Amino acid sequence: MLILDCSPLTLSADEAREKLLYLLTQLAYREGSFTLTSGRYSDYYINCKPVTLHPQGAYLVGSLLHGLLPPEAEAVAGMTLGADPIVTAVSLASLQRQPANLPALIVRKQAKGHGTQAWLEGPQLSPGTRVWILEDVVTTGGSALQAVERVQEAGYRAEGILTLVDRLEGAEACYQEAGIPFRRLLTIEDIRAYYRARHTPER
Ligand SMILES: O=P(O)(O)OC[C@H]1O[C@H](OP(=O)(O)OP(=O)(O)O)[C@H](O)[C@@H]1O
Ligand SMILES: O=C(O)c1cc(=O)[nH]c(=O)[nH]1
């Protein structure tokens, strides 16, 4: 099942960003009544998974987010579940460009209750590895900060947080207070502007 009429492999960064906005507004952005993970109420929701779990969407997300990482990045990590396909997509993108060969870690919401008892899944990395935390959406910023803590507890350096979408509801200030660098690909304003330009409200 293809959802784009072109191959994402040959697009420029600007074209890729435009195609990703198209996918997010078609498949992820919905208006209605929603409760968020923080307990907040929202009149819209962005479920990125239909995009990040599609080959064309995953490719766009992987290459665009990888392009926002600094050259010093050595690994990526993300809080399950939304970040799972994203860390994999960025890790794969790193096979082709610098920063290269970034392993991916998945942070559990709870430690595994049996077997390894692990909080983190993925390759064992060297102590002090420079890890960037990836997110699909940030709202309060709390989930990514939990991922930061888990990565630090494992002996790695959490160097920054990078999100696909920032809802502009306080995450940036939260990360600033925590002293952790923050980058984003898109904001809710980008998504709403694209959505409004293509959806006429019914009368
Ligand atoms: O900035 P915050 O206020 O923490 O909100 C953002 C978090 O909420 C979503 O995850 P969710 O808890 O819905 O879980 P899921 O990824 O397992 O669907 C999203 O993937 C972020 O991790
Ligand atoms: O804050 C959240 O829980 C949240 C908001 C949103 O738009 N999308 C999402 O996956 N989580």
PDB file of C-alpha atoms and ligand atoms in Angstrom:
ATOM      1  CA  MET A   1       0.000   0.000   0.000  1.00  0.00           C
ATOM      2  CA  LEU A   2       1.604   3.259  -1.159  1.00  0.00           C
ATOM      3  CA  ILE A   3       0.359   6.564   0.219  1.00  0.00           C
ATOM      4  CA  LEU A   4       2.688   8.877  -1.680  1.00  0.00           C
ATOM      5  CA  ASP A   5       2.692   9.096  -5.454  1.00  0.00           C
ATOM      6  CA  CYS A   6       6.480   9.396  -5.589  1.00  0.00           C
ATOM      7  CA  SER A   7       9.496   7.671  -4.119  1.00  0.00           C
ATOM      8  CA  PRO A   8      10.683   9.391  -0.941  1.00  0.00           C
ATOM      9  CA  LEU A   9      14.225   8.224  -1.742  1.00  0.00           C
ATOM     10  CA  THR A  10      14.903  10.981  -4.276  1.00  0.00           C
ATOM     11  CA  LEU A  11      13.299  14.017  -2.578  1.00  0.00           C
ATOM     12  CA  SER A  12      15.139  17.133  -1.423  1.00  0.00           C
ATOM     13  CA  ALA A  13      14.858  17.999   2.287  1.00  0.00           C
ATOM     14  CA  ASP A  14      12.203  20.661   1.544  1.00  0.00           C
ATOM     15  CA  GLU A  15      10.183  18.241  -0.587  1.00  0.00           C
ATOM     16  CA  ALA A  16      10.505  15.536   2.074  1.00  0.00           C
ATOM     17  CA  ARG A  17       9.243  17.955   4.752  1.00  0.00           C
ATOM     18  CA  GLU A  18       6.250  18.870   2.568  1.00  0.00           C
ATOM     19  CA  LYS A  19       5.409  15.192   1.934  1.00  0.00           C
ATOM     20  CA  LEU A  20       5.700  14.435   5.637  1.00  0.00           C
ATOM     21  CA  LEU A  21       3.298  17.286   6.441  1.00  0.00           C
ATOM     22  CA  TYR A  22       0.917  15.783   3.896  1.00  0.00           C
ATOM     23  CA  LEU A  23       1.126  12.361   5.579  1.00  0.00           C
ATOM     24  CA  LEU A  24       0.742  13.776   9.091  1.00  0.00           C
ATOM     25  CA  THR A  25      -2.330  15.818   8.189  1.00  0.00           C
ATOM     26  CA  GLN A  26      -3.892  12.920   6.244  1.00  0.00           C
ATOM     27  CA  LEU A  27      -3.122  10.092   8.666  1.00  0.00           C
ATOM     28  CA  ALA A  28      -2.164  11.456  12.091  1.00  0.00           C
ATOM     29  CA  TYR A  29      -3.894  14.770  12.900  1.00  0.00           C
ATOM     30  CA  ARG A  30      -7.466  14.558  14.198  1.00  0.00           C
ATOM     31  CA  GLU A  31      -9.782  17.123  15.805  1.00  0.00           C
ATOM     32  CA  GLY A  32     -12.167  16.064  18.596  1.00  0.00           C
ATOM     33  CA  SER A  33     -12.044  15.433  22.352  1.00  0.00           C
ATOM     34  CA  PHE A  34      -8.937  13.727  23.681  1.00  0.00           C
ATOM     35  CA  THR A  35      -7.267  13.026  27.026  1.00  0.00           C
ATOM     36  CA  LEU A  36      -3.473  13.203  26.872  1.00  0.00           C
ATOM     37  CA  THR A  37      -0.887  11.124  28.715  1.00  0.00           C
ATOM     38  CA  SER A  38      -0.384  14.006  31.166  1.00  0.00           C
ATOM     39  CA  GLY A  39      -4.114  13.963  31.976  1.00  0.00           C
ATOM     40  CA  ARG A  40      -4.645  17.229  30.084  1.00  0.00           C
ATOM     41  CA  TYR A  41      -7.650  17.643  27.775  1.00  0.00           C
ATOM     42  CA  SER A  42      -7.099  18.536  24.128  1.00  0.00           C
ATOM     43  CA  ASP A  43      -9.352  19.350  21.179  1.00  0.00           C
ATOM     44  CA  TYR A  44      -6.913  17.657  18.809  1.00  0.00           C
ATOM     45  CA  TYR A  45      -4.575  14.655  18.758  1.00  0.00           C
ATOM     46  CA  ILE A  46      -1.628  13.607  16.631  1.00  0.00           C
ATOM     47  CA  ASN A  47      -1.261   9.837  16.385  1.00  0.00           C
ATOM     48  CA  CYS A  48       1.989   9.559  14.442  1.00  0.00           C
ATOM     49  CA  LYS A  49       2.043   5.753  14.286  1.00  0.00           C
ATOM     50  CA  PRO A  50       0.180   5.344  10.951  1.00  0.00           C
ATOM     51  CA  VAL A  51       2.945   7.517   9.461  1.00  0.00           C
ATOM     52  CA  THR A  52       5.994   6.215  11.343  1.00  0.00           C
ATOM     53  CA  LEU A  53       4.972   2.580  10.766  1.00  0.00           C
ATOM     54  CA  HIS A  54       4.534   3.044   6.999  1.00  0.00           C
ATOM     55  CA  PRO A  55       7.651   2.530   4.842  1.00  0.00           C
ATOM     56  CA  GLN A  56       7.331   5.874   3.044  1.00  0.00           C
ATOM     57  CA  GLY A  57       6.529   7.761   6.250  1.00  0.00           C
ATOM     58  CA  ALA A  58       9.269   5.986   8.209  1.00  0.00           C
ATOM     59  CA  TYR A  59      11.808   6.835   5.518  1.00  0.00           C
ATOM     60  CA  LEU A  60      10.854  10.526   5.572  1.00  0.00           C
ATOM     61  CA  VAL A  61      10.855  10.686   9.374  1.00  0.00           C
ATOM     62  CA  GLY A  62      14.173   8.851   9.603  1.00  0.00           C
ATOM     63  CA  SER A  63      16.007  10.998   7.072  1.00  0.00           C
ATOM     64  CA  LEU A  64      14.565  14.343   8.245  1.00  0.00           C
ATOM     65  CA  LEU A  65      15.173  13.705  11.961  1.00  0.00           C
ATOM     66  CA  HIS A  66      18.618  12.280  11.279  1.00  0.00           C
ATOM     67  CA  GLY A  67      19.413  15.544   9.482  1.00  0.00           C
ATOM     68  CA  LEU A  68      18.737  17.466  12.713  1.00  0.00           C
ATOM     69  CA  LEU A  69      21.191  15.493  14.840  1.00  0.00           C
ATOM     70  CA  PRO A  70      24.577  17.042  15.633  1.00  0.00           C
ATOM     71  CA  PRO A  71      27.718  15.328  14.290  1.00  0.00           C
ATOM     72  CA  GLU A  72      28.685  14.270  17.841  1.00  0.00           C
ATOM     73  CA  ALA A  73      25.612  12.032  18.278  1.00  0.00           C
ATOM     74  CA  GLU A  74      26.580   8.384  18.852  1.00  0.00           C
ATOM     75  CA  ALA A  75      23.192   6.725  19.518  1.00  0.00           C
ATOM     76  CA  VAL A  76      19.466   7.433  19.676  1.00  0.00           C
ATOM     77  CA  ALA A  77      16.890   6.366  22.258  1.00  0.00           C
ATOM     78  CA  GLY A  78      13.169   6.852  22.781  1.00  0.00           C
ATOM     79  CA  MET A  79      10.318   6.113  25.149  1.00  0.00           C
ATOM     80  CA  THR A  80       8.188   3.242  23.951  1.00  0.00           C
ATOM     81  CA  LEU A  81       5.805   3.094  22.051  1.00  0.00           C
ATOM     82  CA  GLY A  82       5.610   6.179  19.877  1.00  0.00           C
ATOM     83  CA  ALA A  83       9.374   6.499  19.547  1.00  0.00           C
ATOM     84  CA  ASP A  84      10.008   2.818  18.708  1.00  0.00           C
ATOM     85  CA  PRO A  85       9.648   3.096  14.914  1.00  0.00           C
ATOM     86  CA  ILE A  86      11.354   6.505  14.994  1.00  0.00           C
ATOM     87  CA  VAL A  87      14.574   5.356  16.659  1.00  0.00           C
ATOM     88  CA  THR A  88      14.724   2.483  14.171  1.00  0.00           C
ATOM     89  CA  ALA A  89      14.134   4.777  11.183  1.00  0.00           C
ATOM     90  CA  VAL A  90      16.831   7.226  12.324  1.00  0.00           C
ATOM     91  CA  SER A  91      19.242   4.394  13.061  1.00  0.00           C
ATOM     92  CA  LEU A  92      18.721   3.052   9.528  1.00  0.00           C
ATOM     93  CA  ALA A  93      19.164   6.548   8.023  1.00  0.00           C
ATOM     94  CA  SER A  94      22.527   6.748   9.794  1.00  0.00           C
ATOM     95  CA  LEU A  95      23.855   3.933   7.581  1.00  0.00           C
ATOM     96  CA  GLN A  96      24.017   6.399   4.694  1.00  0.00           C
ATOM     97  CA  ARG A  97      25.204   9.663   6.281  1.00  0.00           C
ATOM     98  CA  GLN A  98      26.983  11.338   9.181  1.00  0.00           C
ATOM     99  CA  PRO A  99      26.514  10.976  12.096  1.00  0.00           C
ATOM    100  CA  ALA A 100      26.916   7.352  11.016  1.00  0.00           C
ATOM    101  CA  ASN A 101      26.039   3.973  12.503  1.00  0.00           C
ATOM    102  CA  LEU A 102      23.835   5.187  15.351  1.00  0.00           C
ATOM    103  CA  PRO A 103      22.496   2.266  17.406  1.00  0.00           C
ATOM    104  CA  ALA A 104      18.936   2.585  18.743  1.00  0.00           C
ATOM    105  CA  LEU A 105      17.677   2.064  22.287  1.00  0.00           C
ATOM    106  CA  ILE A 106      14.057   1.644  23.394  1.00  0.00           C
ATOM    107  CA  VAL A 107      13.178   2.866  26.892  1.00  0.00           C
ATOM    108  CA  ARG A 108      10.460   0.889  28.662  1.00  0.00           C
ATOM    109  CA  LYS A 109       7.699   2.650  30.592  1.00  0.00           C
ATOM    110  CA  GLN A 110       8.206   0.055  33.344  1.00  0.00           C
ATOM    111  CA  ALA A 111      11.128  -2.265  33.920  1.00  0.00           C
ATOM    112  CA  LYS A 112      10.556  -5.698  32.402  1.00  0.00           C
ATOM    113  CA  GLY A 113       8.964  -7.766  35.140  1.00  0.00           C
ATOM    114  CA  HIS A 114      10.840 -10.991  34.398  1.00  0.00           C
ATOM    115  CA  GLY A 115      13.878 -12.219  32.502  1.00  0.00           C
ATOM    116  CA  THR A 116      16.354  -9.343  32.141  1.00  0.00           C
ATOM    117  CA  GLN A 117      14.353  -6.894  34.350  1.00  0.00           C
ATOM    118  CA  ALA A 118      15.628  -4.276  31.888  1.00  0.00           C
ATOM    119  CA  TRP A 119      14.554  -0.641  31.480  1.00  0.00           C
ATOM    120  CA  LEU A 120      16.412  -0.300  28.188  1.00  0.00           C
ATOM    121  CA  GLU A 121      16.349  -2.545  25.133  1.00  0.00           C
ATOM    122  CA  GLY A 122      18.985  -2.529  22.420  1.00  0.00           C
ATOM    123  CA  PRO A 123      22.715  -2.998  22.075  1.00  0.00           C
ATOM    124  CA  GLN A 124      24.975  -2.561  25.109  1.00  0.00           C
ATOM    125  CA  LEU A 125      26.919   0.669  24.481  1.00  0.00           C
ATOM    126  CA  SER A 126      30.147   2.043  25.947  1.00  0.00           C
ATOM    127  CA  PRO A 127      29.799   4.059  29.152  1.00  0.00           C
ATOM    128  CA  GLY A 128      29.453   7.759  28.335  1.00  0.00           C
ATOM    129  CA  THR A 129      27.972   7.184  24.835  1.00  0.00           C
ATOM    130  CA  ARG A 130      26.358  10.413  23.579  1.00  0.00           C
ATOM    131  CA  VAL A 131      22.654   9.620  23.157  1.00  0.00           C
ATOM    132  CA  TRP A 132      19.912  11.792  21.643  1.00  0.00           C
ATOM    133  CA  ILE A 133      16.380  11.138  22.899  1.00  0.00           C
ATOM    134  CA  LEU A 134      13.802  11.011  20.100  1.00  0.00           C
ATOM    135  CA  GLU A 135      10.042  11.584  20.466  1.00  0.00           C
ATOM    136  CA  ASP A 136       7.061  11.526  18.116  1.00  0.00           C
ATOM    137  CA  VAL A 137       5.144  14.257  19.978  1.00  0.00           C
ATOM    138  CA  VAL A 138       6.040  16.397  22.999  1.00  0.00           C
ATOM    139  CA  THR A 139       3.381  18.092  25.127  1.00  0.00           C
ATOM    140  CA  THR A 140       4.498  18.684  28.734  1.00  0.00           C
ATOM    141  CA  GLY A 141       7.904  17.160  27.997  1.00  0.00           C
ATOM    142  CA  GLY A 142       7.620  14.674  30.872  1.00  0.00           C
ATOM    143  CA  SER A 143       7.941  11.445  28.877  1.00  0.00           C
ATOM    144  CA  ALA A 144      11.175  12.481  27.164  1.00  0.00           C
ATOM    145  CA  LEU A 145      12.625  13.573  30.507  1.00  0.00           C
ATOM    146  CA  GLN A 146      11.884  10.105  31.899  1.00  0.00           C
ATOM    147  CA  ALA A 147      13.790   8.668  28.935  1.00  0.00           C
ATOM    148  CA  VAL A 148      16.680  11.026  29.742  1.00  0.00           C
ATOM    149  CA  GLU A 149      16.778   9.698  33.316  1.00  0.00           C
ATOM    150  CA  ARG A 150      16.783   6.060  32.206  1.00  0.00           C
ATOM    151  CA  VAL A 151      19.556   6.678  29.683  1.00  0.00           C
ATOM    152  CA  GLN A 152      21.654   8.444  32.325  1.00  0.00           C
ATOM    153  CA  GLU A 153      21.046   5.669  34.870  1.00  0.00           C
ATOM    154  CA  ALA A 154      22.437   3.230  32.309  1.00  0.00           C
ATOM    155  CA  GLY A 155      25.688   5.208  32.268  1.00  0.00           C
ATOM    156  CA  TYR A 156      25.193   7.042  28.976  1.00  0.00           C
ATOM    157  CA  ARG A 157      25.157  10.785  28.292  1.00  0.00           C
ATOM    158  CA  ALA A 158      21.739  12.160  27.322  1.00  0.00           C
ATOM    159  CA  GLU A 159      22.859  14.946  24.997  1.00  0.00           C
ATOM    160  CA  GLY A 160      19.530  16.317  23.807  1.00  0.00           C
ATOM    161  CA  ILE A 161      15.908  15.737  22.881  1.00  0.00           C
ATOM    162  CA  LEU A 162      14.647  15.784  19.292  1.00  0.00           C
ATOM    163  CA  THR A 163      10.946  15.543  18.459  1.00  0.00           C
ATOM    164  CA  LEU A 164       8.989  15.068  15.282  1.00  0.00           C
ATOM    165  CA  VAL A 165       6.199  17.377  16.510  1.00  0.00           C
ATOM    166  CA  ASP A 166       6.159  19.947  19.305  1.00  0.00           C
ATOM    167  CA  ARG A 167       2.637  20.821  20.464  1.00  0.00           C
ATOM    168  CA  LEU A 168       4.013  24.082  21.956  1.00  0.00           C
ATOM    169  CA  GLU A 169       2.522  23.386  25.393  1.00  0.00           C
ATOM    170  CA  GLY A 170       5.526  23.776  27.642  1.00  0.00           C
ATOM    171  CA  ALA A 171       7.996  21.030  26.697  1.00  0.00           C
ATOM    172  CA  GLU A 172      10.644  23.476  25.505  1.00  0.00           C
ATOM    173  CA  ALA A 173      10.605  25.390  28.819  1.00  0.00           C
ATOM    174  CA  CYS A 174      10.690  22.091  30.728  1.00  0.00           C
ATOM    175  CA  TYR A 175      13.827  20.969  28.858  1.00  0.00           C
ATOM    176  CA  GLN A 176      15.407  24.404  29.255  1.00  0.00           C
ATOM    177  CA  GLU A 177      14.882  24.181  33.000  1.00  0.00           C
ATOM    178  CA  ALA A 178      16.418  20.703  32.995  1.00  0.00           C
ATOM    179  CA  GLY A 179      19.393  22.071  31.037  1.00  0.00           C
ATOM    180  CA  ILE A 180      18.975  19.685  28.118  1.00  0.00           C
ATOM    181  CA  PRO A 181      19.201  20.876  24.485  1.00  0.00           C
ATOM    182  CA  PHE A 182      15.997  20.563  22.453  1.00  0.00           C
ATOM    183  CA  ARG A 183      15.337  20.398  18.714  1.00  0.00           C
ATOM    184  CA  ARG A 184      12.143  19.838  16.730  1.00  0.00           C
ATOM    185  CA  LEU A 185      11.244  19.135  13.134  1.00  0.00           C
ATOM    186  CA  LEU A 186       7.677  20.490  13.162  1.00  0.00           C
ATOM    187  CA  THR A 187       5.315  22.352  15.453  1.00  0.00           C
ATOM    188  CA  ILE A 188       1.555  22.110  15.756  1.00  0.00           C
ATOM    189  CA  GLU A 189       1.450  25.467  13.965  1.00  0.00           C
ATOM    190  CA  ASP A 190       3.098  23.911  10.886  1.00  0.00           C
ATOM    191  CA  ILE A 191       0.596  21.037  10.927  1.00  0.00           C
ATOM    192  CA  ARG A 192      -2.455  23.249  11.482  1.00  0.00           C
ATOM    193  CA  ALA A 193      -1.399  25.677   8.738  1.00  0.00           C
ATOM    194  CA  TYR A 194      -0.995  22.806   6.271  1.00  0.00           C
ATOM    195  CA  TYR A 195      -4.281  21.206   7.421  1.00  0.00           C
ATOM    196  CA  ARG A 196      -6.313  24.438   7.251  1.00  0.00           C
ATOM    197  CA  ALA A 197      -5.006  25.238   3.765  1.00  0.00           C
ATOM    198  CA  ARG A 198      -6.451  21.935   2.517  1.00  0.00           C
ATOM    199  CA  HIS A 199      -9.582  21.367   4.611  1.00  0.00           C
ATOM    200  CA  THR A 200     -12.586  23.652   4.195  1.00  0.00           C
ATOM    201  CA  PRO A 201     -14.923  23.412   7.214  1.00  0.00           C
ATOM    202  CA  GLU A 202     -18.383  21.997   6.373  1.00  0.00           C
ATOM    203  CA  ARG A 203     -21.208  24.550   6.632  1.00  0.00           C
TER     204      ARG A 203
HETATM  205  O1  LIG B   1       5.324  15.404  26.588  1.00  0.00           O
HETATM  206  P1  LIG B   1       4.338  14.511  27.304  1.00  0.00           P
HETATM  207  O2  LIG B   1       3.289  15.275  28.063  1.00  0.00           O
HETATM  208  O3  LIG B   1       5.029  13.475  28.130  1.00  0.00           O
HETATM  209  O4  LIG B   1       3.498  13.765  26.172  1.00  0.00           O
HETATM  210  C1  LIG B   1       4.085  13.179  25.054  1.00  0.00           C
HETATM  211  C2  LIG B   1       4.114  11.675  25.137  1.00  0.00           C
HETATM  212  O5  LIG B   1       2.804  11.165  24.928  1.00  0.00           O
HETATM  213  C3  LIG B   1       2.829  10.174  23.920  1.00  0.00           C
HETATM  214  O6  LIG B   1       3.017   8.905  24.434  1.00  0.00           O
HETATM  215  P2  LIG B   1       1.865   8.058  25.136  1.00  0.00           P
HETATM  216  O7  LIG B   1       2.046   8.146  26.617  1.00  0.00           O
HETATM  217  O8  LIG B   1       0.540   8.458  24.590  1.00  0.00           O
HETATM  218  O9  LIG B   1       2.190   6.575  24.803  1.00  0.00           O
HETATM  219  P3  LIG B   1       2.442   5.671  23.520  1.00  0.00           P
HETATM  220  O10 LIG B   1       3.632   6.263  22.816  1.00  0.00           O
HETATM  221  O11 LIG B   1       2.739   4.369  24.149  1.00  0.00           O
HETATM  222  O12 LIG B   1       1.224   5.652  22.644  1.00  0.00           O
HETATM  223  C4  LIG B   1       4.002  10.550  23.061  1.00  0.00           C
HETATM  224  O13 LIG B   1       4.488   9.440  22.336  1.00  0.00           O
HETATM  225  C5  LIG B   1       4.990  11.093  24.049  1.00  0.00           C
HETATM  226  O14 LIG B   1       5.831  10.070  24.552  1.00  0.00           O
HETATM  227  O1  LIG B   2       0.307  14.468  25.068  1.00  0.00           O
HETATM  228  C1  LIG B   2       0.020  13.361  24.578  1.00  0.00           C
HETATM  229  O2  LIG B   2      -0.255  12.359  25.232  1.00  0.00           O
HETATM  230  C2  LIG B   2      -0.040  13.227  23.089  1.00  0.00           C
HETATM  231  C3  LIG B   2      -0.506  14.227  22.294  1.00  0.00           C
HETATM  232  C4  LIG B   2      -0.581  14.013  20.911  1.00  0.00           C
HETATM  233  O3  LIG B   2      -1.019  14.866  20.123  1.00  0.00           O
HETATM  234  N1  LIG B   2      -0.157  12.837  20.413  1.00  0.00           N
HETATM  235  C5  LIG B   2       0.319  11.864  21.217  1.00  0.00           C
HETATM  236  O4  LIG B   2       0.701  10.784  20.723  1.00  0.00           O
HETATM  237  N2  LIG B   2       0.381  12.069  22.544  1.00  0.00           N
END
